[in-house]
mmCIF file of C-alpha atoms in Angstrom:
data_model
loop_
_atom_site.group_PDB
_atom_site.id
_atom_site.type_symbol
_atom_site.label_atom_id
_atom_site.label_comp_id
_atom_site.label_asym_id
_atom_site.label_seq_id
_atom_site.Cartn_x
_atom_site.Cartn_y
_atom_site.Cartn_z
ATOM 1 C CA MET A 1471 276.512 238.376 184.627
ATOM 2 C CA LEU A 1472 275.211 238.813 188.159
ATOM 3 C CA ARG A 1473 273.538 241.696 189.391
ATOM 4 C CA PRO A 1474 272.891 242.363 193.317
ATOM 5 C CA ILE A 1475 269.468 243.131 194.385
ATOM 6 C CA GLY A 1476 269.427 245.274 197.406
ATOM 7 C CA HIS A 1477 271.691 246.296 199.891
ATOM 8 C CA VAL A 1478 272.372 246.344 203.385
ATOM 9 C CA THR A 1479 270.449 248.822 205.540
ATOM 10 C CA SER A 1480 271.716 249.992 208.831
ATOM 11 C CA ALA A 1481 269.560 249.441 211.810
ATOM 12 C CA ASP A 1482 269.457 252.112 214.502
ATOM 13 C CA ALA A 1483 271.135 252.321 217.870
ATOM 14 C CA SER A 1484 268.271 249.824 219.478
ATOM 15 C CA CYS A 1485 268.823 247.293 216.407
ATOM 16 C CA VAL A 1486 265.487 248.636 214.718
ATOM 17 C CA LEU A 1487 265.661 248.501 210.774
ATOM 18 C CA PRO A 1488 263.897 251.368 209.006
ATOM 19 C CA ARG A 1489 260.528 250.719 206.748
ATOM 20 C CA ILE A 1490 261.402 250.901 203.413
ATOM 21 C CA GLY A 1491 258.737 248.882 202.046
ATOM 22 C CA ALA A 1492 256.880 250.532 199.095
ATOM 23 C CA PRO A 1493 254.205 250.183 196.414
ATOM 24 C CA PRO A 1494 255.643 249.094 193.200
ATOM 25 C CA SER A 1495 256.163 250.901 189.900
ATOM 26 C CA GLY A 1496 256.220 250.446 186.443
ATOM 27 C CA ARG A 1497 256.087 246.896 185.124
ATOM 28 C CA TRP A 1498 256.350 245.381 188.682
ATOM 29 C CA ALA A 1499 253.237 247.628 189.718
ATOM 30 C CA ARG A 1500 251.296 246.401 186.551
ATOM 31 C CA LEU A 1501 252.197 242.551 187.435
ATOM 32 C CA ALA A 1502 251.147 243.050 190.985
ATOM 33 C CA ASN A 1503 247.722 244.649 190.292
ATOM 34 C CA LYS A 1504 247.261 241.517 187.823
ATOM 35 C CA VAL A 1505 248.105 239.069 190.465
ATOM 36 C CA SER A 1506 246.079 240.886 192.863
ATOM 37 C CA ALA A 1507 243.001 241.380 190.589
ATOM 38 C CA GLN A 1508 243.180 237.694 189.774
ATOM 39 C CA LEU A 1509 243.302 236.262 193.551
ATOM 40 C CA GLN A 1510 240.559 239.115 194.564
ATOM 41 C CA GLN A 1511 238.354 237.318 191.716
ATOM 42 C CA GLN A 1512 239.023 233.739 192.814
ATOM 43 C CA TYR A 1513 239.088 234.265 196.634
ATOM 44 C CA ALA A 1514 236.587 236.995 196.936
ATOM 45 C CA SER A 1515 235.529 237.039 200.287
ATOM 46 C CA LYS A 1516 237.927 234.795 201.854
ATOM 47 C CA LEU A 1517 240.607 237.037 200.864
ATOM 48 C CA PHE A 1518 241.836 239.460 203.892
ATOM 49 C CA ALA A 1519 244.764 241.232 202.313
ATOM 50 C CA ILE A 1520 247.656 240.611 199.759
ATOM 51 C CA ALA A 1521 251.138 241.899 200.583
ATOM 52 C CA LEU A 1522 254.324 242.307 198.511
ATOM 53 C CA ARG A 1523 257.477 241.781 200.118
ATOM 54 C CA GLY A 1524 261.291 241.265 198.900
ATOM 55 C CA SER A 1525 263.181 243.074 195.985
ATOM 56 C CA THR A 1526 260.129 244.257 194.278
ATOM 57 C CA ALA A 1527 258.617 245.995 197.532
ATOM 58 C CA ARG A 1528 262.193 247.410 198.476
ATOM 59 C CA GLY A 1529 262.138 249.043 194.667
ATOM 60 C CA THR A 1530 265.569 247.023 193.938
ATOM 61 C CA ALA A 1531 263.722 244.033 191.310
ATOM 62 C CA VAL A 1532 265.475 243.355 188.324
ATOM 63 C CA ALA A 1533 264.088 242.294 185.305
ATOM 64 C CA GLY A 1534 264.791 238.645 183.651
ATOM 65 C CA VAL A 1535 265.875 237.971 187.664
ATOM 66 C CA SER A 1536 263.372 239.004 190.318
ATOM 67 C CA ASP A 1537 260.400 236.992 191.283
ATOM 68 C CA LEU A 1538 257.273 238.662 192.579
ATOM 69 C CA ASP A 1539 257.095 237.472 196.246
ATOM 70 C CA LEU A 1540 253.617 237.728 197.884
ATOM 71 C CA ILE A 1541 251.957 236.725 201.007
ATOM 72 C CA VAL A 1542 248.381 236.360 200.505
ATOM 73 C CA LEU A 1543 246.249 236.502 204.132
ATOM 74 C CA LEU A 1544 242.959 234.724 204.564
ATOM 75 C CA ASN A 1545 240.079 235.826 206.478
ATOM 76 C CA HIS A 1546 239.336 232.626 208.428
ATOM 77 C CA SER A 1547 239.361 229.890 206.358
ATOM 78 C CA ALA A 1548 242.519 227.897 205.080
ATOM 79 C CA THR A 1549 242.167 227.285 201.334
ATOM 80 C CA ASP A 1550 245.296 225.991 198.959
ATOM 81 C CA ILE A 1551 246.137 229.037 196.969
ATOM 82 C CA PRO A 1552 248.323 227.413 193.709
ATOM 83 C CA SER A 1553 250.940 229.935 192.226
ATOM 84 C CA GLY A 1554 251.172 228.401 188.827
ATOM 85 C CA GLY A 1555 248.471 229.741 186.859
ATOM 86 C CA LEU A 1556 249.230 233.338 188.275
ATOM 87 C CA LEU A 1557 250.860 235.462 185.702
ATOM 88 C CA SER A 1558 250.594 232.943 182.881
ATOM 89 C CA GLY A 1559 251.975 234.654 179.757
ATOM 90 C CA HIS A 1560 254.309 236.384 181.751
ATOM 91 C CA ARG A 1561 258.092 235.348 182.325
ATOM 92 C CA VAL A 1562 258.120 236.300 185.938
ATOM 93 C CA LYS A 1563 257.781 233.645 188.883
ATOM 94 C CA VAL A 1564 255.164 234.091 191.701
ATOM 95 C CA ASP A 1565 256.459 232.952 195.060
ATOM 96 C CA LEU A 1566 253.334 232.680 197.131
ATOM 97 C CA ALA A 1567 253.091 232.155 200.903
ATOM 98 C CA GLN A 1568 249.724 232.166 202.592
ATOM 99 C CA SER A 1569 248.175 231.955 205.919
ATOM 100 C CA THR A 1570 244.867 233.031 207.903
ATOM 101 C CA TYR A 1571 245.261 236.540 209.053
ATOM 102 C CA PRO A 1572 244.761 235.497 212.740
ATOM 103 C CA ASP A 1573 247.268 232.709 212.568
ATOM 104 C CA PHE A 1574 249.943 235.296 210.776
ATOM 105 C CA MET A 1575 249.565 237.818 213.556
ATOM 106 C CA THR A 1576 250.316 235.133 216.363
ATOM 107 C CA GLN A 1577 251.828 231.963 215.173
ATOM 108 C CA PRO A 1578 255.544 231.598 216.036
ATOM 109 C CA LYS A 1579 256.251 230.068 212.663
ATOM 110 C CA TRP A 1580 255.122 233.419 210.873
ATOM 111 C CA ALA A 1581 257.457 235.490 213.080
ATOM 112 C CA TRP A 1582 260.439 236.259 210.416
ATOM 113 C CA MET A 1583 257.940 237.134 207.746
ATOM 114 C CA ARG A 1584 256.240 239.733 210.223
ATOM 115 C CA ILE A 1585 259.656 241.450 210.696
ATOM 116 C CA SER A 1586 260.539 240.900 206.868
ATOM 117 C CA LEU A 1587 257.124 242.788 206.174
ATOM 118 C CA ALA A 1588 257.743 245.613 208.293
ATOM 119 C CA PHE A 1589 261.331 246.253 207.384
ATOM 120 C CA SER A 1590 260.200 245.723 203.705
ATOM 121 C CA GLY A 1591 256.764 244.868 202.951
ATOM 122 C CA SER A 1592 253.943 246.924 200.923
ATOM 123 C CA VAL A 1593 250.183 245.902 201.236
ATOM 124 C CA ILE A 1594 248.809 245.814 197.411
ATOM 125 C CA SER A 1595 245.014 244.974 198.491
ATOM 126 C CA GLY A 1596 243.230 245.229 201.651
ATOM 127 C CA PRO A 1597 243.836 246.878 204.761
ATOM 128 C CA ASP A 1598 247.312 248.034 205.819
ATOM 129 C CA PHE A 1599 248.187 245.603 208.348
ATOM 130 C CA ILE A 1600 251.623 245.826 207.677
ATOM 131 C CA SER A 1601 251.556 249.447 209.596
ATOM 132 C CA THR A 1602 250.167 247.554 212.606
ATOM 133 C CA LEU A 1603 253.424 245.133 213.353
ATOM 134 C CA PRO A 1604 255.675 245.781 215.448
ATOM 135 C CA ASP A 1605 259.148 248.032 214.180
ATOM 136 C CA PRO A 1606 261.198 245.424 212.607
ATOM 137 C CA THR A 1607 263.950 244.728 215.010
ATOM 138 C CA LEU A 1608 266.984 242.597 214.714
ATOM 139 C CA LYS A 1609 267.885 240.088 217.478
ATOM 140 C CA PRO A 1610 269.975 236.833 217.670
ATOM 141 C CA HIS A 1611 267.283 234.751 216.405
ATOM 142 C CA CYS A 1612 266.934 236.481 213.115
ATOM 143 C CA ILE A 1613 270.102 235.093 211.928
ATOM 144 C CA ALA A 1614 268.683 231.734 211.023
ATOM 145 C CA HIS A 1615 266.570 233.712 208.509
ATOM 146 C CA LEU A 1616 269.254 235.591 206.693
ATOM 147 C CA LYS A 1617 270.093 233.585 203.817
ATOM 148 C CA ALA A 1618 273.004 235.776 202.567
ATOM 149 C CA CYS A 1619 274.090 236.854 206.534
ATOM 150 C CA ASP A 1620 277.792 236.707 205.376
ATOM 151 C CA ARG A 1621 276.947 240.214 203.728
ATOM 152 C CA TRP A 1622 275.351 241.767 206.459
ATOM 153 C CA ILE A 1623 277.065 240.212 209.614
ATOM 154 C CA ALA A 1624 279.534 242.819 209.968
ATOM 155 C CA ALA A 1625 276.785 245.907 209.816
ATOM 156 C CA TRP A 1626 274.617 243.797 211.873
ATOM 157 C CA ASN A 1627 276.833 242.349 214.518
ATOM 158 C CA ARG A 1628 276.162 244.088 217.605
ATOM 159 C CA CYS A 1629 272.447 242.969 217.236
ATOM 160 C CA LEU A 1630 272.778 239.413 216.197
ATOM 161 C CA ARG A 1631 275.231 238.826 218.929
ATOM 162 C CA PRO A 1632 274.049 236.356 221.191
ATOM 163 C CA PRO A 1633 273.747 237.825 224.853
ATOM 164 C CA ARG A 1634 276.140 236.527 227.443
ATOM 165 C CA ASN A 1635 273.808 236.350 230.567
ATOM 166 C CA PRO A 1636 271.636 233.173 229.812
ATOM 167 C CA SER A 1637 268.548 234.501 231.392
ATOM 168 C CA ARG A 1638 268.723 237.145 228.610
ATOM 169 C CA ARG A 1639 269.623 234.312 225.903
ATOM 170 C CA ARG A 1640 266.413 232.661 226.642
ATOM 171 C CA ARG A 1641 264.265 235.999 226.383
ATOM 172 C CA SER A 1642 265.865 237.026 223.202
ATOM 173 C CA ALA A 1643 265.369 233.439 221.473
ATOM 174 C CA ASN A 1644 261.493 234.081 222.316
ATOM 175 C CA GLY A 1645 261.167 237.575 220.804
#
């Protein structure tokens, strides 16, 4: 039997989503702390921060279904961090994204992750960079990143509808 993970969250009149990320609790907190300790030990001074995202940070994780979604930010050096050895002995998959902190904060390819973390992320190690991110605002370009948009499109239609004015369309596509 499939169980839904999460629910639709309403955006305000300006299309801003609330910040709902929170530290994990119970089993998920223990798993997140274990991964964090492993990464801190292995990458020491290269590590800037580790943030939790997805159902675990939204408080909707389901045992046996959910994975541990993390983003690892390094100071200034690119290091390939394999997720295969993390949480060995546990039946939980670790989904790991990584970047350097400067690239994460400035590169367009991380724009959706910044919105996602501002909406439902939680720092589990390092400084609280999530609180410095702009408010998670829905715009037409977000639709490409919403895997289950068919569930949310009715609730967010006014925010995701492309602008009619071509100059506004160009502006919204860039940010």
